[in-house]
JSON list of C-alpha atoms in Angstrom, two decimals:
[
{"chain": "A", "resi": 920, "resn": "MET", "atom": "CA", "xyz": [-51.53, 3.47, 20.18]},
{"chain": "A", "resi": 921, "resn": "MET", "atom": "CA", "xyz": [-47.88, 2.50, 20.99]},
{"chain": "A", "resi": 922, "resn": "ARG", "atom": "CA", "xyz": [-47.53, 1.57, 17.23]},
{"chain": "A", "resi": 923, "resn": "THR", "atom": "CA", "xyz": [-48.87, 4.43, 15.83]},
{"chain": "A", "resi": 924, "resn": "VAL", "atom": "CA", "xyz": [-47.06, 7.17, 18.04]},
{"chain": "A", "resi": 925, "resn": "LEU", "atom": "CA", "xyz": [-43.34, 5.31, 17.55]},
{"chain": "A", "resi": 926, "resn": "MET", "atom": "CA", "xyz": [-44.56, 5.24, 13.73]},
{"chain": "A", "resi": 927, "resn": "VAL", "atom": "CA", "xyz": [-45.25, 8.72, 13.68]},
{"chain": "A", "resi": 928, "resn": "GLY", "atom": "CA", "xyz": [-41.93, 9.50, 15.20]},
{"chain": "A", "resi": 929, "resn": "ILE", "atom": "CA", "xyz": [-39.68, 7.62, 12.66]},
{"chain": "A", "resi": 930, "resn": "LEU", "atom": "CA", "xyz": [-41.98, 9.23, 9.92]},
{"chain": "A", "resi": 931, "resn": "LEU", "atom": "CA", "xyz": [-41.10, 12.81, 11.97]},
{"chain": "A", "resi": 932, "resn": "VAL", "atom": "CA", "xyz": [-37.19, 11.92, 11.97]},
{"chain": "A", "resi": 933, "resn": "GLY", "atom": "CA", "xyz": [-36.81, 10.61, 8.12]},
{"chain": "A", "resi": 934, "resn": "GLN", "atom": "CA", "xyz": [-38.60, 14.16, 7.43]},
{"chain": "A", "resi": 935, "resn": "ALA", "atom": "CA", "xyz": [-35.94, 15.85, 8.76]},
{"chain": "A", "resi": 936, "resn": "PHE", "atom": "CA", "xyz": [-33.25, 14.04, 7.51]},
{"chain": "A", "resi": 937, "resn": "VAL", "atom": "CA", "xyz": [-34.95, 14.68, 4.13]},
{"chain": "A", "resi": 938, "resn": "LEU", "atom": "CA", "xyz": [-36.11, 18.79, 4.96]},
{"chain": "A", "resi": 939, "resn": "GLY", "atom": "CA", "xyz": [-33.03, 19.20, 6.80]},
{"chain": "A", "resi": 940, "resn": "PRO", "atom": "CA", "xyz": [-30.13, 21.96, 5.71]},
{"chain": "A", "resi": 941, "resn": "THR", "atom": "CA", "xyz": [-29.74, 22.56, 2.16]},
{"chain": "A", "resi": 942, "resn": "GLU", "atom": "CA", "xyz": [-26.13, 23.14, 2.78]},
{"chain": "A", "resi": 943, "resn": "VAL", "atom": "CA", "xyz": [-23.47, 20.06, 2.09]},
{"chain": "A", "resi": 944, "resn": "ARG", "atom": "CA", "xyz": [-21.07, 20.36, 4.65]},
{"chain": "A", "resi": 945, "resn": "ARG", "atom": "CA", "xyz": [-18.34, 19.05, 2.95]},
{"chain": "A", "resi": 946, "resn": "ARG", "atom": "CA", "xyz": [-14.76, 18.83, 4.69]},
{"chain": "A", "resi": 947, "resn": "PRO", "atom": "CA", "xyz": [-12.03, 20.66, 4.26]},
{"chain": "A", "resi": 948, "resn": "LEU", "atom": "CA", "xyz": [-9.36, 19.44, 1.09]},
{"chain": "A", "resi": 949, "resn": "THR", "atom": "CA", "xyz": [-6.91, 18.23, 2.77]},
{"chain": "A", "resi": 950, "resn": "LEU", "atom": "CA", "xyz": [-3.52, 16.90, 0.18]},
{"chain": "A", "resi": 951, "resn": "MET", "atom": "CA", "xyz": [-2.51, 13.35, 1.01]},
{"chain": "A", "resi": 952, "resn": "SER", "atom": "CA", "xyz": [1.63, 13.68, 0.40]},
{"chain": "A", "resi": 953, "resn": "ALA", "atom": "CA", "xyz": [2.69, 12.16, -2.28]},
{"chain": "A", "resi": 954, "resn": "GLU", "atom": "CA", "xyz": [5.82, 9.99, -1.17]},
{"chain": "A", "resi": 955, "resn": "ALA", "atom": "CA", "xyz": [9.28, 10.77, -2.54]},
{"chain": "A", "resi": 956, "resn": "THR", "atom": "CA", "xyz": [9.21, 8.87, -6.22]},
{"chain": "A", "resi": 957, "resn": "VAL", "atom": "CA", "xyz": [12.34, 6.14, -6.09]},
{"chain": "A", "resi": 958, "resn": "ASP", "atom": "CA", "xyz": [13.29, 6.33, -9.82]},
{"chain": "A", "resi": 959, "resn": "TYR", "atom": "CA", "xyz": [13.94, 2.59, -10.00]},
{"chain": "A", "resi": 960, "resn": "ALA", "atom": "CA", "xyz": [15.55, 2.71, -13.79]},
{"chain": "A", "resi": 961, "resn": "SER", "atom": "CA", "xyz": [18.29, 4.29, -13.36]},
{"chain": "A", "resi": 962, "resn": "MET", "atom": "CA", "xyz": [19.75, 2.13, -10.37]},
{"chain": "A", "resi": 963, "resn": "THR", "atom": "CA", "xyz": [22.59, -0.40, -10.38]},
{"chain": "A", "resi": 964, "resn": "VAL", "atom": "CA", "xyz": [21.69, -4.20, -10.00]},
{"chain": "A", "resi": 965, "resn": "GLU", "atom": "CA", "xyz": [23.53, -4.25, -6.77]},
{"chain": "A", "resi": 966, "resn": "LYS", "atom": "CA", "xyz": [21.25, -1.31, -4.78]},
{"chain": "A", "resi": 967, "resn": "LEU", "atom": "CA", "xyz": [18.34, -2.99, -6.77]},
{"chain": "A", "resi": 968, "resn": "GLU", "atom": "CA", "xyz": [19.16, -6.47, -4.68]},
{"chain": "A", "resi": 969, "resn": "GLU", "atom": "CA", "xyz": [20.09, -4.20, -2.09]},
{"chain": "A", "resi": 970, "resn": "GLU", "atom": "CA", "xyz": [16.88, -2.43, -1.69]},
{"chain": "A", "resi": 971, "resn": "LEU", "atom": "CA", "xyz": [14.55, -5.99, -2.95]},
{"chain": "A", "resi": 972, "resn": "ARG", "atom": "CA", "xyz": [16.47, -7.49, -0.18]},
{"chain": "A", "resi": 973, "resn": "ALA", "atom": "CA", "xyz": [15.38, -4.22, 2.49]},
{"chain": "A", "resi": 974, "resn": "THR", "atom": "CA", "xyz": [11.77, -4.65, 1.13]},
{"chain": "A", "resi": 975, "resn": "HIS", "atom": "CA", "xyz": [11.79, -8.18, 1.91]},
{"chain": "A", "resi": 976, "resn": "ASN", "atom": "CA", "xyz": [13.48, -8.31, 5.46]},
{"chain": "A", "resi": 977, "resn": "ALA", "atom": "CA", "xyz": [10.21, -5.76, 6.19]},
{"chain": "A", "resi": 978, "resn": "VAL", "atom": "CA", "xyz": [7.80, -7.47, 4.94]},
{"chain": "A", "resi": 979, "resn": "PHE", "atom": "CA", "xyz": [9.15, -10.48, 7.40]},
{"chain": "A", "resi": 980, "resn": "ALA", "atom": "CA", "xyz": [9.86, -8.45, 9.83]},
{"chain": "A", "resi": 981, "resn": "MET", "atom": "CA", "xyz": [6.74, -7.26, 10.11]},
{"chain": "A", "resi": 982, "resn": "ARG", "atom": "CA", "xyz": [4.73, -10.50, 9.52]},
{"chain": "A", "resi": 983, "resn": "LEU", "atom": "CA", "xyz": [7.16, -12.08, 12.65]},
{"chain": "A", "resi": 984, "resn": "GLU", "atom": "CA", "xyz": [5.90, -8.83, 14.53]},
{"chain": "A", "resi": 985, "resn": "GLN", "atom": "CA", "xyz": [2.02, -9.64, 13.57]},
{"chain": "A", "resi": 986, "resn": "MET", "atom": "CA", "xyz": [2.49, -13.17, 14.37]},
{"chain": "A", "resi": 987, "resn": "GLN", "atom": "CA", "xyz": [3.80, -13.19, 18.26]},
{"chain": "A", "resi": 988, "resn": "SER", "atom": "CA", "xyz": [2.30, -9.38, 18.75]},
{"chain": "A", "resi": 989, "resn": "LYS", "atom": "CA", "xyz": [-0.75, -10.40, 21.85]},
{"chain": "A", "resi": 990, "resn": "ARG", "atom": "CA", "xyz": [-2.31, -7.27, 20.21]},
{"chain": "A", "resi": 991, "resn": "LYS", "atom": "CA", "xyz": [-4.68, -6.95, 17.43]},
{"chain": "A", "resi": 992, "resn": "GLU", "atom": "CA", "xyz": [-3.28, -4.01, 15.89]},
{"chain": "A", "resi": 993, "resn": "PHE", "atom": "CA", "xyz": [-1.80, -4.31, 12.76]},
{"chain": "A", "resi": 994, "resn": "LYS", "atom": "CA", "xyz": [-1.46, -2.09, 9.91]},
{"chain": "A", "resi": 995, "resn": "SER", "atom": "CA", "xyz": [-2.33, -3.91, 6.91]},
{"chain": "A", "resi": 996, "resn": "SER", "atom": "CA", "xyz": [-1.26, -0.91, 4.47]},
{"chain": "A", "resi": 997, "resn": "GLU", "atom": "CA", "xyz": [1.59, -0.83, 5.34]},
{"chain": "A", "resi": 998, "resn": "LEU", "atom": "CA", "xyz": [1.78, -4.69, 4.55]},
{"chain": "A", "resi": 999, "resn": "ARG", "atom": "CA", "xyz": [0.38, -3.57, 1.22]},
{"chain": "A", "resi": 1000, "resn": "LYS", "atom": "CA", "xyz": [2.95, -0.72, 0.32]},
{"chain": "A", "resi": 1001, "resn": "LEU", "atom": "CA", "xyz": [6.11, -2.98, 1.08]},
{"chain": "A", "resi": 1002, "resn": "LYS", "atom": "CA", "xyz": [4.73, -5.81, -1.42]},
{"chain": "A", "resi": 1003, "resn": "LYS", "atom": "CA", "xyz": [3.63, -2.97, -3.85]},
{"chain": "A", "resi": 1004, "resn": "LYS", "atom": "CA", "xyz": [7.50, -1.61, -3.65]},
{"chain": "A", "resi": 1005, "resn": "ILE", "atom": "CA", "xyz": [8.45, -5.29, -4.47]},
{"chain": "A", "resi": 1006, "resn": "ALA", "atom": "CA", "xyz": [6.31, -5.25, -7.54]},
{"chain": "A", "resi": 1007, "resn": "GLN", "atom": "CA", "xyz": [7.87, -2.33, -8.22]},
{"chain": "A", "resi": 1008, "resn": "ILE", "atom": "CA", "xyz": [11.42, -3.35, -8.32]},
{"chain": "A", "resi": 1009, "resn": "MET", "atom": "CA", "xyz": [11.00, -7.26, -10.07]},
{"chain": "A", "resi": 1010, "resn": "PRO", "atom": "CA", "xyz": [10.82, -5.68, -13.35]},
{"chain": "A", "resi": 1011, "resn": "TYR", "atom": "CA", "xyz": [13.97, -3.47, -13.40]},
{"chain": "A", "resi": 1012, "resn": "LEU", "atom": "CA", "xyz": [15.94, -6.21, -11.43]},
{"chain": "A", "resi": 1013, "resn": "GLU", "atom": "CA", "xyz": [15.00, -8.36, -13.89]},
{"chain": "A", "resi": 1014, "resn": "GLU", "atom": "CA", "xyz": [15.90, -6.60, -16.95]},
{"chain": "A", "resi": 1015, "resn": "LYS", "atom": "CA", "xyz": [19.27, -5.29, -16.21]},
{"chain": "A", "resi": 1016, "resn": "THR", "atom": "CA", "xyz": [20.00, -9.05, -14.68]},
{"chain": "A", "resi": 1017, "resn": "ALA", "atom": "CA", "xyz": [19.21, -10.29, -17.83]},
{"chain": "A", "resi": 1018, "resn": "ILE", "atom": "CA", "xyz": [20.84, -7.55, -19.92]},
{"chain": "A", "resi": 1019, "resn": "ALA", "atom": "CA", "xyz": [23.85, -8.41, -18.19]},
{"chain": "A", "resi": 1020, "resn": "SER", "atom": "CA", "xyz": [24.06, -11.76, -18.42]},
{"chain": "A", "resi": 1021, "resn": "GLU", "atom": "CA", "xyz": [23.57, -11.21, -22.13]},
{"chain": "A", "resi": 1022, "resn": "ILE", "atom": "CA", "xyz": [26.11, -8.84, -22.14]},
{"chain": "A", "resi": 1023, "resn": "GLU", "atom": "CA", "xyz": [28.73, -12.17, -20.03]},
{"chain": "A", "resi": 1024, "resn": "GLU", "atom": "CA", "xyz": [27.83, -14.79, -22.32]},
{"chain": "A", "resi": 1025, "resn": "GLU", "atom": "CA", "xyz": [28.81, -12.22, -25.28]},
{"chain": "A", "resi": 1026, "resn": "GLU", "atom": "CA", "xyz": [32.31, -11.57, -23.61]},
{"chain": "A", "resi": 1027, "resn": "GLN", "atom": "CA", "xyz": [33.07, -15.29, -23.10]},
{"chain": "A", "resi": 1028, "resn": "GLN", "atom": "CA", "xyz": [32.09, -15.77, -26.74]},
{"chain": "A", "resi": 1029, "resn": "GLN", "atom": "CA", "xyz": [35.00, -13.59, -28.01]}
]
């Protein structure tokens, strides 16, 4: 008896979800704020190195804080953003240092 009552209750609840409100509730559209994009191509080698060093220091500080923190709160999204920033800077820095070294070699040969 109890089992049939439970089954009937489950069926009624299931039908309520299926036959429930016909309108779909939609969340209001919220636009994410786009971070200001940085033009790494126009930066000098010194500025790129400074930016890269600062980002590496921020990653180190974040990991150190995570290790020392007794709280479990750690925003991995912030760490991902910093790593992404490093990955965006590196190609420009490598290209500019390669060009600078080629120019220096040409000047030494002359």
